[in-house]
Amino acid sequence: MHIALLGGPAALKIEGIIRNNFDNVEISSFSSIQSLISETQLRNMDLDRLIILQDGIVFDNSLASTLTSFNQYLSTYYPSMRIITLTQNQQLRSMFLRVFISPLHVHMDSTHLKPRIVVDIAKEDPSDLRRLYCNNEGLVKTEVETVSLETS
């Protein structure tokens, strides 16, 4: 399995947890949408799962169109890839839910996650993640929260 992480410093925490719990996983980390697109095209990467963190997204006036173009890229080149978005920002959450319309996408709105949840994010199907961890608004149920993804 090949997992792509799109994020800043929080992605390193998630990558460490995944590496400590899986033997047969390849992880590629990207700091921006553009770097992910460039590297996957250059290296012809085969990705199974994409985990998008809030700190990998640049908030600017073109964010909605950037996310729409990114979704079109993913739909064209990775139509069966599982996409998990993790944010705490309400506006970004709304954009993710408007743009990534697929049963292969799940949004989890949280700043703290137990390592067990990170492991599940790396291996479980989005529908199972939704059932196990999310309430009706896509927010992570509070009783399962605890390893901070915030960076200082």
PDB file of C-alpha atoms in Angstrom:
ATOM      1  CA  MET A   1       0.000   0.000   0.000  1.00  0.00           C
ATOM      2  CA  HIS A   2       1.204   3.491  -0.850  1.00  0.00           C
ATOM      3  CA  ILE A   3      -0.094   6.365   1.279  1.00  0.00           C
ATOM      4  CA  ALA A   4       0.347  10.025   0.372  1.00  0.00           C
ATOM      5  CA  LEU A   5       0.323  12.571   3.182  1.00  0.00           C
ATOM      6  CA  LEU A   6      -0.413  16.181   2.283  1.00  0.00           C
ATOM      7  CA  GLY A   7       0.507  18.414   5.176  1.00  0.00           C
ATOM      8  CA  GLY A   8       3.095  20.311   7.143  1.00  0.00           C
ATOM      9  CA  PRO A   9       4.609  19.356  10.496  1.00  0.00           C
ATOM     10  CA  ALA A  10       1.529  17.375  11.572  1.00  0.00           C
ATOM     11  CA  ALA A  11       2.132  14.967   8.675  1.00  0.00           C
ATOM     12  CA  LEU A  12       5.405  13.903  10.311  1.00  0.00           C
ATOM     13  CA  LYS A  13       3.543  12.804  13.439  1.00  0.00           C
ATOM     14  CA  ILE A  14       1.065  10.793  11.392  1.00  0.00           C
ATOM     15  CA  GLU A  15       3.836   9.288   9.257  1.00  0.00           C
ATOM     16  CA  GLY A  16       5.692   8.142  12.392  1.00  0.00           C
ATOM     17  CA  ILE A  17       2.604   6.443  13.817  1.00  0.00           C
ATOM     18  CA  ILE A  18       1.869   4.680  10.526  1.00  0.00           C
ATOM     19  CA  ARG A  19       5.488   3.511  10.077  1.00  0.00           C
ATOM     20  CA  ASN A  20       5.527   2.118  13.635  1.00  0.00           C
ATOM     21  CA  ASN A  21       2.388   0.059  12.992  1.00  0.00           C
ATOM     22  CA  PHE A  22       2.772  -1.229   9.419  1.00  0.00           C
ATOM     23  CA  ASP A  23       5.545  -3.162   7.699  1.00  0.00           C
ATOM     24  CA  ASN A  24       4.302  -3.166   4.122  1.00  0.00           C
ATOM     25  CA  VAL A  25       3.504   0.490   3.619  1.00  0.00           C
ATOM     26  CA  GLU A  26       5.167   3.132   1.503  1.00  0.00           C
ATOM     27  CA  ILE A  27       4.573   6.720   2.551  1.00  0.00           C
ATOM     28  CA  SER A  28       5.181   9.830   0.472  1.00  0.00           C
ATOM     29  CA  SER A  29       4.811  13.222   2.154  1.00  0.00           C
ATOM     30  CA  PHE A  30       4.008  16.441   0.329  1.00  0.00           C
ATOM     31  CA  SER A  31       3.879  19.982   1.656  1.00  0.00           C
ATOM     32  CA  SER A  32       1.444  21.322  -0.942  1.00  0.00           C
ATOM     33  CA  ILE A  33      -1.085  20.292  -3.569  1.00  0.00           C
ATOM     34  CA  GLN A  34       1.263  21.460  -6.320  1.00  0.00           C
ATOM     35  CA  SER A  35       4.183  19.406  -4.993  1.00  0.00           C
ATOM     36  CA  LEU A  36       1.962  16.320  -4.839  1.00  0.00           C
ATOM     37  CA  ILE A  37       0.809  16.784  -8.439  1.00  0.00           C
ATOM     38  CA  SER A  38       4.345  17.479  -9.702  1.00  0.00           C
ATOM     39  CA  GLU A  39       5.931  14.511  -7.920  1.00  0.00           C
ATOM     40  CA  THR A  40       3.211  12.015  -8.803  1.00  0.00           C
ATOM     41  CA  GLN A  41       3.420  13.005 -12.467  1.00  0.00           C
ATOM     42  CA  LEU A  42       7.229  12.969 -12.525  1.00  0.00           C
ATOM     43  CA  ARG A  43       7.547   9.619 -10.744  1.00  0.00           C
ATOM     44  CA  ASN A  44       4.347   8.025 -12.074  1.00  0.00           C
ATOM     45  CA  MET A  45       3.366   7.058  -8.513  1.00  0.00           C
ATOM     46  CA  ASP A  46       0.676   4.528  -7.763  1.00  0.00           C
ATOM     47  CA  LEU A  47      -1.188   5.833  -4.696  1.00  0.00           C
ATOM     48  CA  ASP A  48      -3.819   3.945  -2.719  1.00  0.00           C
ATOM     49  CA  ARG A  49      -4.718   6.503  -0.070  1.00  0.00           C
ATOM     50  CA  LEU A  50      -4.398  10.243   0.436  1.00  0.00           C
ATOM     51  CA  ILE A  51      -4.533  11.867   3.858  1.00  0.00           C
ATOM     52  CA  ILE A  52      -4.966  15.640   3.616  1.00  0.00           C
ATOM     53  CA  LEU A  53      -4.181  17.727   6.689  1.00  0.00           C
ATOM     54  CA  GLN A  54      -5.206  21.318   7.226  1.00  0.00           C
ATOM     55  CA  ASP A  55      -1.592  22.491   7.445  1.00  0.00           C
ATOM     56  CA  GLY A  56      -1.016  21.295   3.868  1.00  0.00           C
ATOM     57  CA  ILE A  57      -3.563  23.733   2.463  1.00  0.00           C
ATOM     58  CA  VAL A  58      -2.773  27.339   1.572  1.00  0.00           C
ATOM     59  CA  PHE A  59      -5.685  29.632   2.379  1.00  0.00           C
ATOM     60  CA  ASP A  60      -6.023  32.184  -0.414  1.00  0.00           C
ATOM     61  CA  ASN A  61      -8.701  33.579  -2.726  1.00  0.00           C
ATOM     62  CA  SER A  62      -8.237  30.753  -5.234  1.00  0.00           C
ATOM     63  CA  LEU A  63      -8.566  27.896  -2.725  1.00  0.00           C
ATOM     64  CA  ALA A  64     -11.967  26.721  -3.991  1.00  0.00           C
ATOM     65  CA  SER A  65     -10.773  26.513  -7.590  1.00  0.00           C
ATOM     66  CA  THR A  66      -7.468  24.911  -6.484  1.00  0.00           C
ATOM     67  CA  LEU A  67      -9.358  22.188  -4.609  1.00  0.00           C
ATOM     68  CA  THR A  68     -11.729  21.659  -7.547  1.00  0.00           C
ATOM     69  CA  SER A  69      -8.805  21.280  -9.978  1.00  0.00           C
ATOM     70  CA  PHE A  70      -7.042  18.977  -7.513  1.00  0.00           C
ATOM     71  CA  ASN A  71     -10.155  16.819  -7.218  1.00  0.00           C
ATOM     72  CA  GLN A  72     -10.346  16.606 -11.034  1.00  0.00           C
ATOM     73  CA  TYR A  73      -6.688  15.536 -11.120  1.00  0.00           C
ATOM     74  CA  LEU A  74      -7.292  12.851  -8.492  1.00  0.00           C
ATOM     75  CA  SER A  75     -10.450  11.631 -10.241  1.00  0.00           C
ATOM     76  CA  THR A  76      -8.578  11.326 -13.534  1.00  0.00           C
ATOM     77  CA  TYR A  77      -5.358   9.687 -12.332  1.00  0.00           C
ATOM     78  CA  TYR A  78      -6.431   8.005  -9.074  1.00  0.00           C
ATOM     79  CA  PRO A  79     -10.147   7.175  -9.400  1.00  0.00           C
ATOM     80  CA  SER A  80     -10.095   4.432  -6.746  1.00  0.00           C
ATOM     81  CA  MET A  81      -7.897   6.219  -4.204  1.00  0.00           C
ATOM     82  CA  ARG A  82      -9.293   6.606  -0.687  1.00  0.00           C
ATOM     83  CA  ILE A  83      -9.211  10.229   0.520  1.00  0.00           C
ATOM     84  CA  ILE A  84      -9.277  11.199   4.190  1.00  0.00           C
ATOM     85  CA  THR A  85      -9.340  14.893   5.122  1.00  0.00           C
ATOM     86  CA  LEU A  86      -8.466  16.052   8.651  1.00  0.00           C
ATOM     87  CA  THR A  87      -9.173  19.654   9.623  1.00  0.00           C
ATOM     88  CA  GLN A  88     -10.473  21.824  12.402  1.00  0.00           C
ATOM     89  CA  ASN A  89     -11.293  24.847  10.237  1.00  0.00           C
ATOM     90  CA  GLN A  90     -15.032  25.096   9.521  1.00  0.00           C
ATOM     91  CA  GLN A  91     -14.590  26.904   6.189  1.00  0.00           C
ATOM     92  CA  LEU A  92     -12.069  24.362   4.900  1.00  0.00           C
ATOM     93  CA  ARG A  93     -14.264  21.499   6.093  1.00  0.00           C
ATOM     94  CA  SER A  94     -17.184  22.929   4.091  1.00  0.00           C
ATOM     95  CA  MET A  95     -15.006  23.237   0.988  1.00  0.00           C
ATOM     96  CA  PHE A  96     -13.741  19.667   1.331  1.00  0.00           C
ATOM     97  CA  LEU A  97     -17.285  18.353   1.665  1.00  0.00           C
ATOM     98  CA  ARG A  98     -18.432  20.338  -1.401  1.00  0.00           C
ATOM     99  CA  VAL A  99     -15.474  19.363  -3.589  1.00  0.00           C
ATOM    100  CA  PHE A 100     -14.685  15.766  -2.628  1.00  0.00           C
ATOM    101  CA  ILE A 101     -18.053  14.144  -3.291  1.00  0.00           C
ATOM    102  CA  SER A 102     -17.338  10.441  -3.259  1.00  0.00           C
ATOM    103  CA  PRO A 103     -18.015   7.379  -1.128  1.00  0.00           C
ATOM    104  CA  LEU A 104     -14.212   6.988  -1.162  1.00  0.00           C
ATOM    105  CA  HIS A 105     -13.821  10.250   0.802  1.00  0.00           C
ATOM    106  CA  VAL A 106     -14.310  10.771   4.510  1.00  0.00           C
ATOM    107  CA  HIS A 107     -13.793  13.969   6.443  1.00  0.00           C
ATOM    108  CA  MET A 108     -12.736  13.862  10.076  1.00  0.00           C
ATOM    109  CA  ASP A 109     -12.826  17.185  11.886  1.00  0.00           C
ATOM    110  CA  SER A 110     -10.385  16.970  14.751  1.00  0.00           C
ATOM    111  CA  THR A 111      -7.209  18.371  16.284  1.00  0.00           C
ATOM    112  CA  HIS A 112      -6.419  15.361  18.466  1.00  0.00           C
ATOM    113  CA  LEU A 113      -6.369  11.706  17.451  1.00  0.00           C
ATOM    114  CA  LYS A 114      -5.373   8.549  19.285  1.00  0.00           C
ATOM    115  CA  PRO A 115      -2.671   6.541  17.528  1.00  0.00           C
ATOM    116  CA  ARG A 116      -5.267   3.780  17.066  1.00  0.00           C
ATOM    117  CA  ILE A 117      -7.382   6.160  14.962  1.00  0.00           C
ATOM    118  CA  VAL A 118      -4.351   7.133  12.865  1.00  0.00           C
ATOM    119  CA  VAL A 119      -3.720   3.413  12.229  1.00  0.00           C
ATOM    120  CA  ASP A 120      -7.360   2.985  11.211  1.00  0.00           C
ATOM    121  CA  ILE A 121      -7.134   6.048   8.940  1.00  0.00           C
ATOM    122  CA  ALA A 122      -4.237   4.327   7.190  1.00  0.00           C
ATOM    123  CA  LYS A 123      -6.022   0.999   6.647  1.00  0.00           C
ATOM    124  CA  GLU A 124      -9.815   1.172   6.963  1.00  0.00           C
ATOM    125  CA  ASP A 125     -12.300   1.910   4.215  1.00  0.00           C
ATOM    126  CA  PRO A 126     -13.827   5.415   4.390  1.00  0.00           C
ATOM    127  CA  SER A 127     -17.294   3.973   5.076  1.00  0.00           C
ATOM    128  CA  ASP A 128     -15.897   2.084   8.097  1.00  0.00           C
ATOM    129  CA  LEU A 129     -14.109   5.201   9.346  1.00  0.00           C
ATOM    130  CA  ARG A 130     -17.355   7.139   9.015  1.00  0.00           C
ATOM    131  CA  ARG A 131     -19.264   4.492  10.947  1.00  0.00           C
ATOM    132  CA  LEU A 132     -16.632   4.040  13.672  1.00  0.00           C
ATOM    133  CA  TYR A 133     -15.495   7.577  14.330  1.00  0.00           C
ATOM    134  CA  CYS A 134     -17.746  10.256  12.864  1.00  0.00           C
ATOM    135  CA  ASN A 135     -21.029  11.742  13.915  1.00  0.00           C
ATOM    136  CA  ASN A 136     -23.576  12.976  11.369  1.00  0.00           C
ATOM    137  CA  GLU A 137     -21.637  16.210  10.710  1.00  0.00           C
ATOM    138  CA  GLY A 138     -18.356  14.387  10.041  1.00  0.00           C
ATOM    139  CA  LEU A 139     -16.911  15.428  13.378  1.00  0.00           C
ATOM    140  CA  VAL A 140     -14.799  12.890  15.239  1.00  0.00           C
ATOM    141  CA  LYS A 141     -16.668  11.619  18.268  1.00  0.00           C
ATOM    142  CA  THR A 142     -15.106  13.270  21.311  1.00  0.00           C
ATOM    143  CA  GLU A 143     -14.583  10.088  23.310  1.00  0.00           C
ATOM    144  CA  VAL A 144     -11.960   8.868  20.830  1.00  0.00           C
ATOM    145  CA  GLU A 145      -9.838  12.019  20.660  1.00  0.00           C
ATOM    146  CA  THR A 146      -6.340  12.379  22.158  1.00  0.00           C
ATOM    147  CA  VAL A 147      -2.839  12.726  20.304  1.00  0.00           C
ATOM    148  CA  SER A 148      -2.388  16.355  19.306  1.00  0.00           C
ATOM    149  CA  LEU A 149      -1.843  17.134  15.633  1.00  0.00           C
ATOM    150  CA  GLU A 150      -1.281  20.772  16.415  1.00  0.00           C
ATOM    151  CA  THR A 151       2.215  22.110  15.987  1.00  0.00           C
ATOM    152  CA  SER A 152       3.751  25.091  17.660  1.00  0.00           C
TER     153      SER A 152
END
